[in-house]
Amino acid sequence: MLHRDQNGHEVLFHRHPGNPILSPSDWPYPVNSVFNCGATKLPDQTTLLLCRVEDRSGRSHLCAARSRDGFSGWVIDPQPTLLPDVARFPEEVWGIEDPRITYLEELDRYAVVYTSYSRGGPGVSLALTRDFRNFERYGVIMPPEDKDAALLPRRIGNCWALIHRPVTTWRGAHIWISYSPDLRHWGSHKLILRAREGGWWDANKIGLSPPPIETAEGWLMIYHGVRQNASGSLYRLGLALFDSRTPERCLLRGDDWVFGPEELYERQGDVANVVFPCGFTLAPDGDTLNLYYGAADTRIALATASVRTLLDWLHANGRPGDDLSDAW
Ligand code: BMA
């Protein structure tokens, strides 16, 4: 059934009535804020969120929360799950942030790709884990300034693929893909989606939100666009679809944003007007998407959508990907 909002726009994402589902006061130890979380389903169907937690030093670490139904009864680790390890990884000096989780069947491990906040700016770091208790850290895999990164769940040809967002001086910050045979050595870098210009909602700065979602039609990407205005930054979400065998090829990109801050818990907080998903899970029906997002950099909320409906919307409202031959 088609839902429309009061302005006549099709509603693609439905907020959970229990939002926000996790807040700083839920934490078993003192914290300032809990937000941008990676998400996955464990083998027993428990939902695990790996949450970014900011303490009163201003730095972030990661903490796991587990729930049977994915929205209530959260069991939160009594201590931080993954702390910066500055002695071994000095690039984590100002904290670790915004994890994206991808299960790698070939390795039977979850890959956690996160932002390491170094003196030189944010970079992309990787850790592998089986249980979210012990982590094998790979260190920095993309040097600063780079963030908003996630792995695809399987190799493309012989290589792993990483989506990420380096900052270049060419008209803003765009989304790239890079490939690696071993998760350590990265190359074949390609720009795959560029920020638009001028008055667009996604002008100048875009980034991957949760890891791309594999569908029969290709990789469905939910990305954020950052609009600068007189009151600051406005974070909203858009959709794009990439070829399943050649994920650097954008098949469709929507013009309009599809989800943005509306509710008070998204509009007010440490950083106003931010919805920032870093993770999703799929329901057993294979279609219902649970999107977990940081709301105003303060708390965590959940919105659901139908993957089929998102694809239909892209077919009806999308246009073919840009020619990026002049993007270098
Ligand atoms: C981005 C990231 C996110 C944050 C957002 C809004 O650059 O740092 O972690 O949620 O800004 O502050």
Tab-separated table of N, CA and C in Angstrom, residues 150-251:
chain	number	residue	atom	x	y	z
A	150	ALA	N	32.357	0.783	4.050
A	150	ALA	CA	31.851	-0.562	4.364
A	150	ALA	C	32.335	-1.529	3.294
A	151	LEU	N	32.468	-2.789	3.697
A	151	LEU	CA	32.841	-3.846	2.753
A	151	LEU	C	31.599	-4.446	2.115
A	152	LEU	N	31.735	-4.905	0.878
A	152	LEU	CA	30.719	-5.776	0.299
A	152	LEU	C	30.940	-7.178	0.875
A	153	PRO	N	29.868	-7.992	0.974
A	153	PRO	CA	29.964	-9.262	1.709
A	153	PRO	C	30.747	-10.362	1.007
A	154	ARG	N	31.012	-10.199	-0.274
A	154	ARG	CA	31.735	-11.261	-0.994
A	154	ARG	C	32.687	-10.609	-1.986
A	155	ARG	N	33.602	-11.431	-2.498
A	155	ARG	CA	34.553	-10.908	-3.484
A	155	ARG	C	33.843	-10.592	-4.789
A	156	ILE	N	34.351	-9.588	-5.458
A	156	ILE	CA	33.917	-9.259	-6.811
A	156	ILE	C	35.080	-9.727	-7.680
A	157	GLY	N	34.869	-10.760	-8.495
A	157	GLY	CA	36.016	-11.389	-9.135
A	157	GLY	C	36.876	-11.993	-8.031
A	158	ASN	N	38.154	-11.592	-8.007
A	158	ASN	CA	39.037	-12.148	-6.971
A	158	ASN	C	39.197	-11.254	-5.765
A	159	CYS	N	38.563	-10.099	-5.821
A	159	CYS	CA	38.897	-9.082	-4.808
A	159	CYS	C	37.730	-8.695	-3.918
A	160	TRP	N	38.073	-8.352	-2.689
A	160	TRP	CA	37.133	-7.702	-1.794
A	160	TRP	C	36.919	-6.274	-2.278
A	161	ALA	N	35.748	-5.726	-1.972
A	161	ALA	CA	35.455	-4.359	-2.426
A	161	ALA	C	35.047	-3.508	-1.230
A	162	LEU	N	35.601	-2.330	-1.166
A	162	LEU	CA	35.308	-1.385	-0.085
A	162	LEU	C	34.712	-0.116	-0.686
A	163	ILE	N	33.564	0.287	-0.170
A	163	ILE	CA	32.998	1.585	-0.538
A	163	ILE	C	33.475	2.575	0.519
A	164	HIS	N	33.882	3.755	0.112
A	164	HIS	CA	34.385	4.731	1.095
A	164	HIS	C	34.276	6.135	0.549
A	165	ARG	N	34.619	7.113	1.373
A	165	ARG	CA	34.425	8.509	0.999
A	165	ARG	C	35.670	9.342	1.353
A	166	PRO	N	36.647	9.300	0.437
A	166	PRO	CA	37.806	10.167	0.658
A	166	PRO	C	37.416	11.618	0.388
A	167	VAL	N	38.177	12.538	0.943
A	167	VAL	CA	37.933	13.950	0.646
A	167	VAL	C	39.017	14.422	-0.299
A	168	THR	N	38.593	14.944	-1.443
A	168	THR	CA	39.542	15.486	-2.409
A	168	THR	C	39.228	16.967	-2.579
A	169	THR	N	40.063	17.660	-3.314
A	169	THR	CA	39.791	19.090	-3.482
A	169	THR	C	38.888	19.348	-4.681
A	170	TRP	N	38.468	18.243	-5.350
A	170	TRP	CA	37.637	18.424	-6.540
A	170	TRP	C	36.169	18.527	-6.149
A	171	ARG	N	35.691	19.736	-6.034
A	171	ARG	CA	34.263	20.003	-5.836
A	171	ARG	C	33.594	19.110	-4.806
A	172	GLY	N	34.275	18.881	-3.687
A	172	GLY	CA	33.583	18.217	-2.598
A	172	GLY	C	34.006	16.792	-2.341
A	173	ALA	N	33.138	16.066	-1.649
A	173	ALA	CA	33.465	14.734	-1.159
A	173	ALA	C	32.516	13.738	-1.794
A	174	HIS	N	33.081	12.743	-2.476
A	174	HIS	CA	32.316	11.810	-3.297
A	174	HIS	C	32.552	10.365	-2.834
A	175	ILE	N	31.741	9.456	-3.370
A	175	ILE	CA	31.835	8.053	-2.948
A	175	ILE	C	32.702	7.272	-3.945
A	176	TRP	N	33.623	6.492	-3.405
A	176	TRP	CA	34.580	5.716	-4.193
A	176	TRP	C	34.461	4.235	-3.862
A	177	ILE	N	35.054	3.415	-4.751
A	177	ILE	CA	35.210	1.988	-4.463
A	177	ILE	C	36.682	1.631	-4.653
A	178	SER	N	37.178	0.717	-3.821
A	178	SER	CA	38.547	0.210	-3.973
A	178	SER	C	38.516	-1.295	-3.773
A	179	TYR	N	39.526	-1.970	-4.315
A	179	TYR	CA	39.544	-3.442	-4.301
A	179	TYR	C	40.816	-3.963	-3.643
A	180	SER	N	40.704	-5.156	-3.054
A	180	SER	CA	41.861	-5.753	-2.384
A	180	SER	C	41.789	-7.275	-2.453
A	181	PRO	N	42.932	-7.925	-2.691
A	181	PRO	CA	42.923	-9.394	-2.684
A	181	PRO	C	42.920	-9.972	-1.256
A	182	ASP	N	43.336	-9.170	-0.272
A	182	ASP	CA	43.600	-9.723	1.062
A	182	ASP	C	43.102	-8.845	2.212
A	183	LEU	N	42.324	-7.840	1.926
A	183	LEU	CA	41.793	-6.887	2.918
A	183	LEU	C	42.869	-5.948	3.481
A	184	ARG	N	44.117	-6.100	3.022
A	184	ARG	CA	45.196	-5.239	3.531
A	184	ARG	C	45.727	-4.281	2.480
A	185	HIS	N	45.823	-4.766	1.243
A	185	HIS	CA	46.414	-3.969	0.169
A	185	HIS	C	45.300	-3.548	-0.778
A	186	TRP	N	45.137	-2.249	-0.953
A	186	TRP	CA	43.976	-1.728	-1.670
A	186	TRP	C	44.386	-0.962	-2.914
A	187	GLY	N	43.632	-1.155	-4.004
A	187	GLY	CA	43.926	-0.447	-5.251
A	187	GLY	C	42.715	-0.411	-6.160
A	188	SER	N	42.959	-0.152	-7.461
A	188	SER	CA	41.882	-0.020	-8.458
A	188	SER	C	40.800	0.945	-7.975
A	189	HIS	N	41.229	2.072	-7.450
A	189	HIS	CA	40.289	3.045	-6.870
A	189	HIS	C	39.452	3.706	-7.960
A	190	LYS	N	38.151	3.796	-7.718
A	190	LYS	CA	37.278	4.452	-8.695
A	190	LYS	C	36.199	5.269	-8.003
A	191	LEU	N	35.967	6.445	-8.554
A	191	LEU	CA	34.855	7.262	-8.058
A	191	LEU	C	33.560	6.672	-8.621
A	192	ILE	N	32.560	6.453	-7.770
A	192	ILE	CA	31.333	5.802	-8.264
A	192	ILE	C	30.074	6.665	-8.129
A	193	LEU	N	30.091	7.609	-7.235
A	193	LEU	CA	28.907	8.478	-7.085
A	193	LEU	C	29.396	9.832	-6.622
A	194	ARG	N	29.013	10.873	-7.369
A	194	ARG	CA	29.531	12.169	-6.948
A	194	ARG	C	28.455	13.053	-6.344
A	195	ALA	N	28.911	13.880	-5.437
A	195	ALA	CA	28.016	14.871	-4.850
A	195	ALA	C	27.576	15.815	-5.962
A	196	ARG	N	26.310	16.207	-5.912
A	196	ARG	CA	25.871	17.176	-6.909
A	196	ARG	C	26.351	18.568	-6.500
A	197	GLU	N	25.897	19.571	-7.236
A	197	GLU	CA	26.412	20.919	-6.992
A	197	GLU	C	25.272	21.871	-6.686
A	198	GLY	N	25.640	23.044	-6.248
A	198	GLY	CA	24.667	24.137	-6.103
A	198	GLY	C	23.605	23.868	-5.073
A	199	GLY	N	22.345	23.943	-5.482
A	199	GLY	CA	21.242	23.902	-4.526
A	199	GLY	C	20.708	22.528	-4.188
A	200	TRP	N	21.307	21.492	-4.754
A	200	TRP	CA	20.803	20.136	-4.506
A	200	TRP	C	20.899	19.757	-3.026
A	201	TRP	N	20.026	18.833	-2.600
A	201	TRP	CA	20.060	18.342	-1.213
A	201	TRP	C	21.352	17.581	-0.937
A	202	ASP	N	21.935	17.013	-2.011
A	202	ASP	CA	23.164	16.222	-1.845
A	202	ASP	C	24.336	16.899	-2.557
A	203	ALA	N	24.366	18.236	-2.470
A	203	ALA	CA	25.472	18.980	-3.073
A	203	ALA	C	26.708	18.909	-2.182
A	204	ASN	N	27.853	18.849	-2.795
A	204	ASN	CA	29.178	19.023	-2.175
A	204	ASN	C	29.677	17.880	-1.305
A	205	LYS	N	28.790	17.249	-0.541
A	205	LYS	CA	29.273	16.209	0.369
A	205	LYS	C	28.256	15.091	0.479
A	206	ILE	N	28.671	13.897	0.063
A	206	ILE	CA	27.826	12.715	0.243
A	206	ILE	C	28.676	11.622	0.880
A	207	GLY	N	28.036	10.565	1.372
A	207	GLY	CA	28.784	9.433	1.921
A	207	GLY	C	27.867	8.231	2.016
A	208	LEU	N	28.482	7.050	1.990
A	208	LEU	CA	27.716	5.820	2.193
A	208	LEU	C	27.091	5.857	3.583
A	209	SER	N	25.843	5.384	3.693
A	209	SER	CA	25.256	5.235	5.035
A	209	SER	C	25.439	3.789	5.500
A	210	PRO	N	24.433	2.899	5.476
A	210	PRO	CA	24.754	1.511	5.859
A	210	PRO	C	25.500	0.813	4.720
A	211	PRO	N	26.011	-0.389	4.942
A	211	PRO	CA	26.617	-1.152	3.850
A	211	PRO	C	25.588	-1.351	2.733
A	212	PRO	N	26.043	-1.449	1.483
A	212	PRO	CA	25.109	-1.686	0.379
A	212	PRO	C	24.314	-2.973	0.598
A	213	ILE	N	23.076	-2.969	0.116
A	213	ILE	CA	22.156	-4.091	0.324
A	213	ILE	C	22.088	-4.878	-0.979
A	214	GLU	N	22.404	-6.166	-0.896
A	214	GLU	CA	22.410	-6.977	-2.124
A	214	GLU	C	20.980	-7.365	-2.487
A	215	THR	N	20.567	-7.036	-3.716
A	215	THR	CA	19.227	-7.399	-4.196
A	215	THR	C	19.382	-8.106	-5.538
A	216	ALA	N	18.293	-8.689	-6.022
A	216	ALA	CA	18.336	-9.379	-7.316
A	216	ALA	C	18.686	-8.401	-8.434
A	217	GLU	N	18.462	-7.103	-8.211
A	217	GLU	CA	18.707	-6.111	-9.270
A	217	GLU	C	20.042	-5.398	-9.127
A	218	GLY	N	20.766	-5.700	-8.068
A	218	GLY	CA	22.055	-5.041	-7.865
A	218	GLY	C	22.220	-4.591	-6.426
A	219	TRP	N	23.258	-3.798	-6.198
A	219	TRP	CA	23.544	-3.307	-4.849
A	219	TRP	C	22.740	-2.033	-4.615
A	220	LEU	N	21.848	-2.091	-3.649
A	220	LEU	CA	21.055	-0.912	-3.311
A	220	LEU	C	21.831	-0.097	-2.276
A	221	MET	N	22.099	1.142	-2.628
A	221	MET	CA	22.865	1.989	-1.710
A	221	MET	C	21.971	3.075	-1.111
A	222	ILE	N	22.017	3.158	0.216
A	222	ILE	CA	21.404	4.287	0.910
A	222	ILE	C	22.563	5.209	1.270
A	223	TYR	N	22.538	6.420	0.764
A	223	TYR	CA	23.654	7.328	1.048
A	223	TYR	C	23.127	8.618	1.669
A	224	HIS	N	24.022	9.320	2.358
A	224	HIS	CA	23.589	10.590	2.948
A	224	HIS	C	24.124	11.768	2.145
A	225	GLY	N	23.334	12.793	2.121
A	225	GLY	CA	23.743	14.056	1.525
A	225	GLY	C	23.736	15.102	2.627
A	226	VAL	N	24.707	15.984	2.581
A	226	VAL	CA	24.829	16.987	3.644
A	226	VAL	C	24.608	18.364	3.032
A	227	ARG	N	23.519	18.960	3.412
A	227	ARG	CA	23.238	20.297	2.893
A	227	ARG	C	23.635	21.336	3.923
A	228	GLN	N	24.413	22.307	3.491
A	228	GLN	CA	24.794	23.401	4.384
A	228	GLN	C	23.762	24.507	4.243
A	229	ASN	N	23.296	24.991	5.381
A	229	ASN	CA	22.394	26.139	5.323
A	229	ASN	C	22.693	27.063	6.506
A	230	ALA	N	21.876	28.095	6.670
A	230	ALA	CA	22.186	29.109	7.682
A	230	ALA	C	22.221	28.518	9.089
A	231	SER	N	21.499	27.413	9.342
A	231	SER	CA	21.550	26.854	10.695
A	231	SER	C	22.505	25.681	10.834
A	232	GLY	N	23.289	25.382	9.821
A	232	GLY	CA	24.279	24.311	9.971
A	232	GLY	C	24.136	23.271	8.877
A	233	SER	N	24.346	21.991	9.265
A	233	SER	CA	24.285	20.904	8.282
A	233	SER	C	22.978	20.148	8.436
A	234	LEU	N	22.436	19.719	7.320
A	234	LEU	CA	21.194	18.951	7.307
A	234	LEU	C	21.503	17.621	6.628
A	235	TYR	N	21.391	16.521	7.403
A	235	TYR	CA	21.730	15.187	6.888
A	235	TYR	C	20.474	14.464	6.449
A	236	ARG	N	20.405	14.127	5.140
A	236	ARG	CA	19.257	13.391	4.611
A	236	ARG	C	19.736	12.214	3.765
A	237	LEU	N	18.812	11.325	3.412
A	237	LEU	CA	19.194	10.082	2.726
A	237	LEU	C	18.618	9.995	1.328
A	238	GLY	N	19.412	9.428	0.434
A	238	GLY	CA	18.959	9.172	-0.928
A	238	GLY	C	19.288	7.737	-1.326
A	239	LEU	N	18.835	7.333	-2.517
A	239	LEU	CA	18.987	5.955	-2.988
A	239	LEU	C	19.726	5.902	-4.321
A	240	ALA	N	20.524	4.865	-4.476
A	240	ALA	CA	21.174	4.593	-5.763
A	240	ALA	C	21.311	3.082	-5.901
A	241	LEU	N	21.426	2.612	-7.136
A	241	LEU	CA	21.542	1.175	-7.407
A	241	LEU	C	22.772	0.941	-8.269
A	242	PHE	N	23.578	-0.067	-7.887
A	242	PHE	CA	24.819	-0.372	-8.597
A	242	PHE	C	24.777	-1.798	-9.128
A	243	ASP	N	25.492	-2.006	-10.220
A	243	ASP	CA	25.512	-3.301	-10.885
A	243	ASP	C	26.080	-4.391	-9.967
A	244	SER	N	25.428	-5.552	-9.938
A	244	SER	CA	25.871	-6.552	-8.958
A	244	SER	C	27.256	-7.114	-9.290
A	245	ARG	N	27.589	-7.275	-10.578
A	245	ARG	CA	28.901	-7.837	-10.916
A	245	ARG	C	29.977	-6.772	-11.041
A	246	THR	N	29.552	-5.543	-11.365
A	246	THR	CA	30.498	-4.436	-11.527
A	246	THR	C	30.009	-3.296	-10.633
A	247	PRO	N	30.250	-3.408	-9.328
A	247	PRO	CA	29.589	-2.475	-8.412
A	247	PRO	C	30.036	-1.025	-8.560
A	248	GLU	N	31.038	-0.784	-9.414
A	248	GLU	CA	31.409	0.617	-9.655
A	248	GLU	C	30.457	1.279	-10.657
A	249	ARG	N	29.591	0.480	-11.275
A	249	ARG	CA	28.690	1.024	-12.287
A	249	ARG	C	27.341	1.382	-11.655
A	250	CYS	N	27.040	2.676	-11.654
A	250	CYS	CA	25.766	3.136	-11.093
A	250	CYS	C	24.680	2.964	-12.145
A	251	LEU	N	23.649	2.196	-11.801
A	251	LEU	CA	22.560	1.947	-12.751
A	251	LEU	C	21.486	3.022	-12.635
